[in-house]
PDB file of N, CA and C in Angstrom:
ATOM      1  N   UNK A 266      17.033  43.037  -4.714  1.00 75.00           N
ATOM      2  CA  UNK A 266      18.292  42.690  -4.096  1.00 75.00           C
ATOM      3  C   UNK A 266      18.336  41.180  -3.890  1.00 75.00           C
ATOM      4  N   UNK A 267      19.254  40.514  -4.020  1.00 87.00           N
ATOM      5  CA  UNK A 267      19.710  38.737  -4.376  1.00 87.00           C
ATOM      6  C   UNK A 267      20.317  38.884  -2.852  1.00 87.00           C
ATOM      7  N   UNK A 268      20.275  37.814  -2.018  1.00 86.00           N
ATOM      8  CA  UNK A 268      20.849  37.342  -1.252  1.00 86.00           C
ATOM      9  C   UNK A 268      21.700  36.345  -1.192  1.00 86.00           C
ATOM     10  N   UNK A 269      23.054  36.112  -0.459  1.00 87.00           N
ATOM     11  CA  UNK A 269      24.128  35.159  -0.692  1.00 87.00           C
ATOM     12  C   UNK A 269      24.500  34.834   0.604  1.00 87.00           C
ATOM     13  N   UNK A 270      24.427  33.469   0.625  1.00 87.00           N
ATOM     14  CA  UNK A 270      24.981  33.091   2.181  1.00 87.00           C
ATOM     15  C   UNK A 270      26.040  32.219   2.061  1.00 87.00           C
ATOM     16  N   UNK A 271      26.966  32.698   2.971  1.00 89.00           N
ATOM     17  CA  UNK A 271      28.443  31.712   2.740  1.00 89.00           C
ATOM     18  C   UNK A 271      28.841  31.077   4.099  1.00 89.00           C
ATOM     19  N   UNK A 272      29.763  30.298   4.079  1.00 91.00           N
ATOM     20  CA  UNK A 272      30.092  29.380   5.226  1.00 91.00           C
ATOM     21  C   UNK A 272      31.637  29.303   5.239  1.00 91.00           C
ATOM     22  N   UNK A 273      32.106  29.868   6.437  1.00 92.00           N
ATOM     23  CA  UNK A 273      33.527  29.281   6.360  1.00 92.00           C
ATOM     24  C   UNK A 273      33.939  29.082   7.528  1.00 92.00           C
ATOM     25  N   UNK A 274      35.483  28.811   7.621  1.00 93.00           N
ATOM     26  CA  UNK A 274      36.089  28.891   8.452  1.00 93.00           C
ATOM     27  C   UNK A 274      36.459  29.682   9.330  1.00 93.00           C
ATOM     28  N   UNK A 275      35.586  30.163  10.524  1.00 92.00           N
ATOM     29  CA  UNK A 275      36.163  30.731  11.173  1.00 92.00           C
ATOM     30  C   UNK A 275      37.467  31.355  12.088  1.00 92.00           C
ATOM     31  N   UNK A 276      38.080  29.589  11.926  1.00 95.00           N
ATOM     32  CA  UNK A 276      39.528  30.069  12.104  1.00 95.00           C
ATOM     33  C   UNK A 276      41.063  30.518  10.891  1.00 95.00           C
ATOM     34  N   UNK A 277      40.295  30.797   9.943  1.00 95.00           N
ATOM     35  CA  UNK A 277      41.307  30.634   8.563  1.00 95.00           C
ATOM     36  C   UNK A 277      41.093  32.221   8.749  1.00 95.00           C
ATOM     37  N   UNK A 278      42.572  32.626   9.247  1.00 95.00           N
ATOM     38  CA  UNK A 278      42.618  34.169   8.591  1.00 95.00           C
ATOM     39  C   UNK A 278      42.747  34.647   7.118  1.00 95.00           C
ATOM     40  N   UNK A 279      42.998  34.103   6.438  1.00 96.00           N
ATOM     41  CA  UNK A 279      42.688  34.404   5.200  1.00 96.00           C
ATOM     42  C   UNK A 279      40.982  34.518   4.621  1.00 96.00           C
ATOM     43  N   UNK A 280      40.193  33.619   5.041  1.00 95.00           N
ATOM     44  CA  UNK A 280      39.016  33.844   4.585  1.00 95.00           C
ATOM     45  C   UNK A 280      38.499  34.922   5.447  1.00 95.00           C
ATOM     46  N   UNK A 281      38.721  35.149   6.583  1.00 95.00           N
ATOM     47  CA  UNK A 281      38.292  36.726   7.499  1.00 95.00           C
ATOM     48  C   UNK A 281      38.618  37.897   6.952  1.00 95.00           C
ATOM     49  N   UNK A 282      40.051  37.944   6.558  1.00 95.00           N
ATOM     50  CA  UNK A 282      40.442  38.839   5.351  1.00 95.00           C
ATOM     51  C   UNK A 282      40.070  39.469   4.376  1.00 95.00           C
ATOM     52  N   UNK A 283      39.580  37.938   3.238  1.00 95.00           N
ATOM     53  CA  UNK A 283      38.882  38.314   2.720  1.00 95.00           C
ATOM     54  C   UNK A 283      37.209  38.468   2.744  1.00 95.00           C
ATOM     55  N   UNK A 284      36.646  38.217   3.339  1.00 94.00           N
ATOM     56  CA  UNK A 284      35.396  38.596   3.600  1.00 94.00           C
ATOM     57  C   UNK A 284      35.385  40.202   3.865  1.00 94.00           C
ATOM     58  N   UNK A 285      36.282  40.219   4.635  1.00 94.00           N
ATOM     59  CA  UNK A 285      36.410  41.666   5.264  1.00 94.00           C
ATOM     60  C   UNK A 285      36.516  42.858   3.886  1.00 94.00           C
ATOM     61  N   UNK A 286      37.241  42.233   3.382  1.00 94.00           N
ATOM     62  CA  UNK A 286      37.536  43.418   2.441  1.00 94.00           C
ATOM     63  C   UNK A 286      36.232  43.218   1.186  1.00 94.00           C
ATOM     64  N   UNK A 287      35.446  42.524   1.506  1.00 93.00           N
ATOM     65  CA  UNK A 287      34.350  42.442   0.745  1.00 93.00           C
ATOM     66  C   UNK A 287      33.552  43.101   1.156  1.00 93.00           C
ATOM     67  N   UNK A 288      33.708  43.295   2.252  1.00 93.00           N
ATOM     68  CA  UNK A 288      32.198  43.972   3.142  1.00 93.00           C
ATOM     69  C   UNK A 288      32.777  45.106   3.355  1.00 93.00           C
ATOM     70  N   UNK A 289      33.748  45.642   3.129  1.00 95.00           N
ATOM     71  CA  UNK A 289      34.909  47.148   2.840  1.00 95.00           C
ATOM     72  C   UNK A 289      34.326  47.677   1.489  1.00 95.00           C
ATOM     73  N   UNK A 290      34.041  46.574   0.932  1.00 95.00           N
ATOM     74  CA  UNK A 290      33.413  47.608  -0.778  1.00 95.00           C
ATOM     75  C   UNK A 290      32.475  48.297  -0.455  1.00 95.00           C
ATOM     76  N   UNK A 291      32.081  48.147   0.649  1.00 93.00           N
ATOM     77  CA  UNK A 291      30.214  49.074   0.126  1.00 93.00           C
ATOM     78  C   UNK A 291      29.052  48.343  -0.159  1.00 93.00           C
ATOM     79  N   UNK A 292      29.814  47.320  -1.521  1.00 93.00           N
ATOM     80  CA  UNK A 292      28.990  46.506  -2.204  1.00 93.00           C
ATOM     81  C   UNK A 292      27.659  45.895  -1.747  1.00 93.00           C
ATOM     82  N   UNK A 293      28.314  44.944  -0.502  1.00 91.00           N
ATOM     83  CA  UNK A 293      27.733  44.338   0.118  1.00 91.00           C
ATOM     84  C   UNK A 293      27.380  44.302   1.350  1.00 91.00           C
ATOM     85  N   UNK A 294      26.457  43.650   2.342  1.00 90.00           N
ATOM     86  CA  UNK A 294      25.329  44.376   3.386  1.00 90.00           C
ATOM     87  C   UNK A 294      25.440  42.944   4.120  1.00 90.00           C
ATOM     88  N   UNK A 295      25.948  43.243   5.454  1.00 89.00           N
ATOM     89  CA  UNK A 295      25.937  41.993   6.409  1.00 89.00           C
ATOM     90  C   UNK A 295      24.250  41.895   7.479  1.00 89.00           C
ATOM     91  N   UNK A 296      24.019  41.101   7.020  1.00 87.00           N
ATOM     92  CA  UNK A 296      22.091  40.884   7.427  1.00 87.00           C
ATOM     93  C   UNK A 296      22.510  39.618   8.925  1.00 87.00           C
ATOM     94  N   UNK A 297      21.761  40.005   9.900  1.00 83.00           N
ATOM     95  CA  UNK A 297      21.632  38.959  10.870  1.00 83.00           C
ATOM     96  C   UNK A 297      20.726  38.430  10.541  1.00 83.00           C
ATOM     97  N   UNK A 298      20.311  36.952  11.010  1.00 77.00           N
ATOM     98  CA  UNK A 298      19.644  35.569  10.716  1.00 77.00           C
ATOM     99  C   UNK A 298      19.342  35.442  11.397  1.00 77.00           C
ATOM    100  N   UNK A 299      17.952  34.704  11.346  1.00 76.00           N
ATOM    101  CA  UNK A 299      17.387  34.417  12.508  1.00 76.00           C
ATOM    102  C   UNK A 299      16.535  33.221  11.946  1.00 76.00           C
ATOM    103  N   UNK A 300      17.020  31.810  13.470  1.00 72.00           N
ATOM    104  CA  UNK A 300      16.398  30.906  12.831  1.00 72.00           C
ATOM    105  C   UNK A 300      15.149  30.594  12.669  1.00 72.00           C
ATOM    106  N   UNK A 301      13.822  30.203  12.038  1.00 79.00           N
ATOM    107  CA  UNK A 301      13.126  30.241  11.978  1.00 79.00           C
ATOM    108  C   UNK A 301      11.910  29.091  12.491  1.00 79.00           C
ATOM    109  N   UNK A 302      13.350  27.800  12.515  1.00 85.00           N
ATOM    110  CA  UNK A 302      12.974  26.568  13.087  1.00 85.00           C
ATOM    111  C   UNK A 302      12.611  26.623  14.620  1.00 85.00           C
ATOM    112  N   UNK A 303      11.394  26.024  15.202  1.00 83.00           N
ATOM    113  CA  UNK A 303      10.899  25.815  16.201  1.00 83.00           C
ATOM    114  C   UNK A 303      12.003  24.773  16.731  1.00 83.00           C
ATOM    115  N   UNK A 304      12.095  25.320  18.239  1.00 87.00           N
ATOM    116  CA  UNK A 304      13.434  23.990  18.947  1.00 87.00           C
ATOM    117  C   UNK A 304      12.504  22.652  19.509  1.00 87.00           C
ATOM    118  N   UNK A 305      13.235  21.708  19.695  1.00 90.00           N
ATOM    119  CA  UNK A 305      12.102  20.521  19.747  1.00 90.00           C
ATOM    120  C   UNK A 305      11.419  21.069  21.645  1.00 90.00           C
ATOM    121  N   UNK A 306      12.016  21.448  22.483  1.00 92.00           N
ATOM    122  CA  UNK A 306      11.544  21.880  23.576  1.00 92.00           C
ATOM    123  C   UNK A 306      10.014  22.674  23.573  1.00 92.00           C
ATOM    124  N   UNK A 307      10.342  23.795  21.923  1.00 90.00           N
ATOM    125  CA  UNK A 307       9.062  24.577  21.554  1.00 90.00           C
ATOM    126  C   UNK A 307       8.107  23.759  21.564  1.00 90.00           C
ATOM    127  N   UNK A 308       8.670  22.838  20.478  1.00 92.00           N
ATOM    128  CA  UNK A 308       7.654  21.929  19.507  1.00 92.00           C
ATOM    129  C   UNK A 308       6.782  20.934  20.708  1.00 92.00           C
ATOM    130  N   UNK A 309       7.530  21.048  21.563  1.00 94.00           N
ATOM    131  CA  UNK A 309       6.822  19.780  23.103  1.00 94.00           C
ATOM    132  C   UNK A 309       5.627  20.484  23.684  1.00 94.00           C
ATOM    133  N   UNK A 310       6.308  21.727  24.041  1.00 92.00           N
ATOM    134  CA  UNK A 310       5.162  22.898  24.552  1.00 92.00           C
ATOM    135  C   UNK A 310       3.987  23.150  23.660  1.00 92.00           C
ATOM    136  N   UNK A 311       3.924  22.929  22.294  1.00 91.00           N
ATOM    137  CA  UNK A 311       2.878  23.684  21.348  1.00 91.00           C
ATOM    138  C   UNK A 311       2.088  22.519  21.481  1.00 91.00           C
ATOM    139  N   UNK A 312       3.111  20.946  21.342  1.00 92.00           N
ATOM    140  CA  UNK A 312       1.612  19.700  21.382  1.00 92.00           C
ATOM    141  C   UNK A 312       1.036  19.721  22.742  1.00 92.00           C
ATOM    142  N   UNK A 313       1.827  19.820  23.568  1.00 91.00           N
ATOM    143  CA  UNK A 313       1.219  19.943  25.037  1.00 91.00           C
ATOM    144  C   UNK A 313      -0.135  20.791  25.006  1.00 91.00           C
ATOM    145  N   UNK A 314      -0.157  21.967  24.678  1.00 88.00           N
ATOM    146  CA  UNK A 314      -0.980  22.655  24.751  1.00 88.00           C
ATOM    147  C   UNK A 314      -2.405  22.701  23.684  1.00 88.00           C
ATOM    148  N   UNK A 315      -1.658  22.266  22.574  1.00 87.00           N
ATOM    149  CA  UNK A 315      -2.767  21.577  21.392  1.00 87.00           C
ATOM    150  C   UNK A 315      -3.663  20.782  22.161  1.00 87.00           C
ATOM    151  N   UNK A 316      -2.838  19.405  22.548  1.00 86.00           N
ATOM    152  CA  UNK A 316      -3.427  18.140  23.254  1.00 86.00           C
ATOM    153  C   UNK A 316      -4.512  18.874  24.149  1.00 86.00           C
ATOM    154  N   UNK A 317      -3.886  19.518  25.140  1.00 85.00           N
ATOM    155  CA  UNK A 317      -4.810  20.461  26.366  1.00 85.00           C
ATOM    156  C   UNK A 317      -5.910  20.730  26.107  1.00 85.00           C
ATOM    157  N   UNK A 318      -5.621  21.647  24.498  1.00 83.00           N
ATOM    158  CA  UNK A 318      -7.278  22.712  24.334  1.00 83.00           C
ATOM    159  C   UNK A 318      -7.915  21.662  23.549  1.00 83.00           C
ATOM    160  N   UNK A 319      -7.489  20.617  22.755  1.00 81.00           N
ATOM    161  CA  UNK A 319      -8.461  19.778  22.110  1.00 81.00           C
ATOM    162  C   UNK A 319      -9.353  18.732  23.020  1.00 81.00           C
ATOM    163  N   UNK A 320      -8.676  18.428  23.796  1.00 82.00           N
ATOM    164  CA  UNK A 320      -9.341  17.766  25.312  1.00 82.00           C
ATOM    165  C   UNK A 320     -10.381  18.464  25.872  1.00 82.00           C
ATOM    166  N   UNK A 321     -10.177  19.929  26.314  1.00 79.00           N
ATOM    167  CA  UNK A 321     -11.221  20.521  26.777  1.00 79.00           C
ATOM    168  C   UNK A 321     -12.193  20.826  25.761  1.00 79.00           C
ATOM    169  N   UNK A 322     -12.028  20.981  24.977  1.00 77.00           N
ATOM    170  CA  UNK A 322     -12.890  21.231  23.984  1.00 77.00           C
ATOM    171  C   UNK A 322     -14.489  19.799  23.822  1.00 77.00           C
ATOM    172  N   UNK A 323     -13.678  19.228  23.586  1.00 70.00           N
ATOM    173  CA  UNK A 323     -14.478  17.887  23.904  1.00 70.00           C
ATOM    174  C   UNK A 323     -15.413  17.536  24.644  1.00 70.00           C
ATOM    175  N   UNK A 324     -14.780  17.835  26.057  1.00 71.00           N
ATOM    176  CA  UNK A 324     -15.049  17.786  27.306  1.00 71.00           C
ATOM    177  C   UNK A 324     -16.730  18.902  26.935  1.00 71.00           C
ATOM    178  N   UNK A 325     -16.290  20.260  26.777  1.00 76.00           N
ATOM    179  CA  UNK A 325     -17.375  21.362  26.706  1.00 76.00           C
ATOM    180  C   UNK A 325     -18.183  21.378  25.786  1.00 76.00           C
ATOM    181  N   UNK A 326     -17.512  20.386  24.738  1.00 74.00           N
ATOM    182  CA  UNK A 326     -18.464  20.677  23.321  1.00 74.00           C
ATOM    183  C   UNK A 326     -19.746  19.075  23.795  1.00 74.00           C
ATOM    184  N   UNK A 327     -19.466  18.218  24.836  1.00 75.00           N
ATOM    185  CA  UNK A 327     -20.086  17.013  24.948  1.00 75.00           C
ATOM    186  C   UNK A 327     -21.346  17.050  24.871  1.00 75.00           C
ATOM    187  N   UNK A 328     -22.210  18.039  25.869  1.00 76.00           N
ATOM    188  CA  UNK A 328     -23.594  18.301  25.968  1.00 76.00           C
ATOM    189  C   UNK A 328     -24.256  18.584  24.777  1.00 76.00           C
ATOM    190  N   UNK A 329     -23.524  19.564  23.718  1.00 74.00           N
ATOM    191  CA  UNK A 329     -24.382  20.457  22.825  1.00 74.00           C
ATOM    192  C   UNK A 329     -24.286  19.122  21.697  1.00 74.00           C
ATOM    193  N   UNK A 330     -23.207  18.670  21.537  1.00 72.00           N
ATOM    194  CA  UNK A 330     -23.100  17.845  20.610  1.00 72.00           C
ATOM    195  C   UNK A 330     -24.500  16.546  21.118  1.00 72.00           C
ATOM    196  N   UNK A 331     -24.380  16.191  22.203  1.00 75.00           N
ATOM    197  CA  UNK A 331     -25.443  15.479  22.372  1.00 75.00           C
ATOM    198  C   UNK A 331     -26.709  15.812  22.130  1.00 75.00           C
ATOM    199  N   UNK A 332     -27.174  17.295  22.634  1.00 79.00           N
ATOM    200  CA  UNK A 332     -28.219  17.256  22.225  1.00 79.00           C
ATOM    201  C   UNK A 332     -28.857  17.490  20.845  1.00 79.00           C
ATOM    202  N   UNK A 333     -28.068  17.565  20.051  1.00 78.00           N
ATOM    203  CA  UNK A 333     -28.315  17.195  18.346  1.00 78.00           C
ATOM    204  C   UNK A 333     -28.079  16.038  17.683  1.00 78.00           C
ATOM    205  N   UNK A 334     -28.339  15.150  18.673  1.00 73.00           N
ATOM    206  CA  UNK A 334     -28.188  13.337  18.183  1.00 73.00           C
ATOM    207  C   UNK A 334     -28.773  12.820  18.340  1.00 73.00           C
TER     208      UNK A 334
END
């Protein structure tokens, strides 16, 4: 199955129309979307927390790493 994504005008009754009577054939199958992009708010939280565990890490890994030097 091919997927097709279109863009219009939401306020043009004619293109509602016809969409409509496209999706009246049968033919075709209206799929919800979902975005996949991280929001930059996400993207703040994930380095925050990266930053966090790579810090502690450091912090815990200090001793062992020392004593093999």
């Amino acid at each position: 199955m091919c997927t097709i994504t279109l863009e219009y005008n939401q306020s043009n009754a004619l293109a509602r129309r016809k969409l409509a009577a496209l999706l009246a054939t049968g033919l075709f199958v209206q799929k919800a979307v979902s975005n996949d992009q991280p929001t930059e708010e996400e993207l703040q939280v994930h380095r925050e927390l990266r930053d966090a565990a790579l810090e502690h890490s450091r912090k815990s890994m200090a001793p062992i790493i020392a004593r093999y030097l």
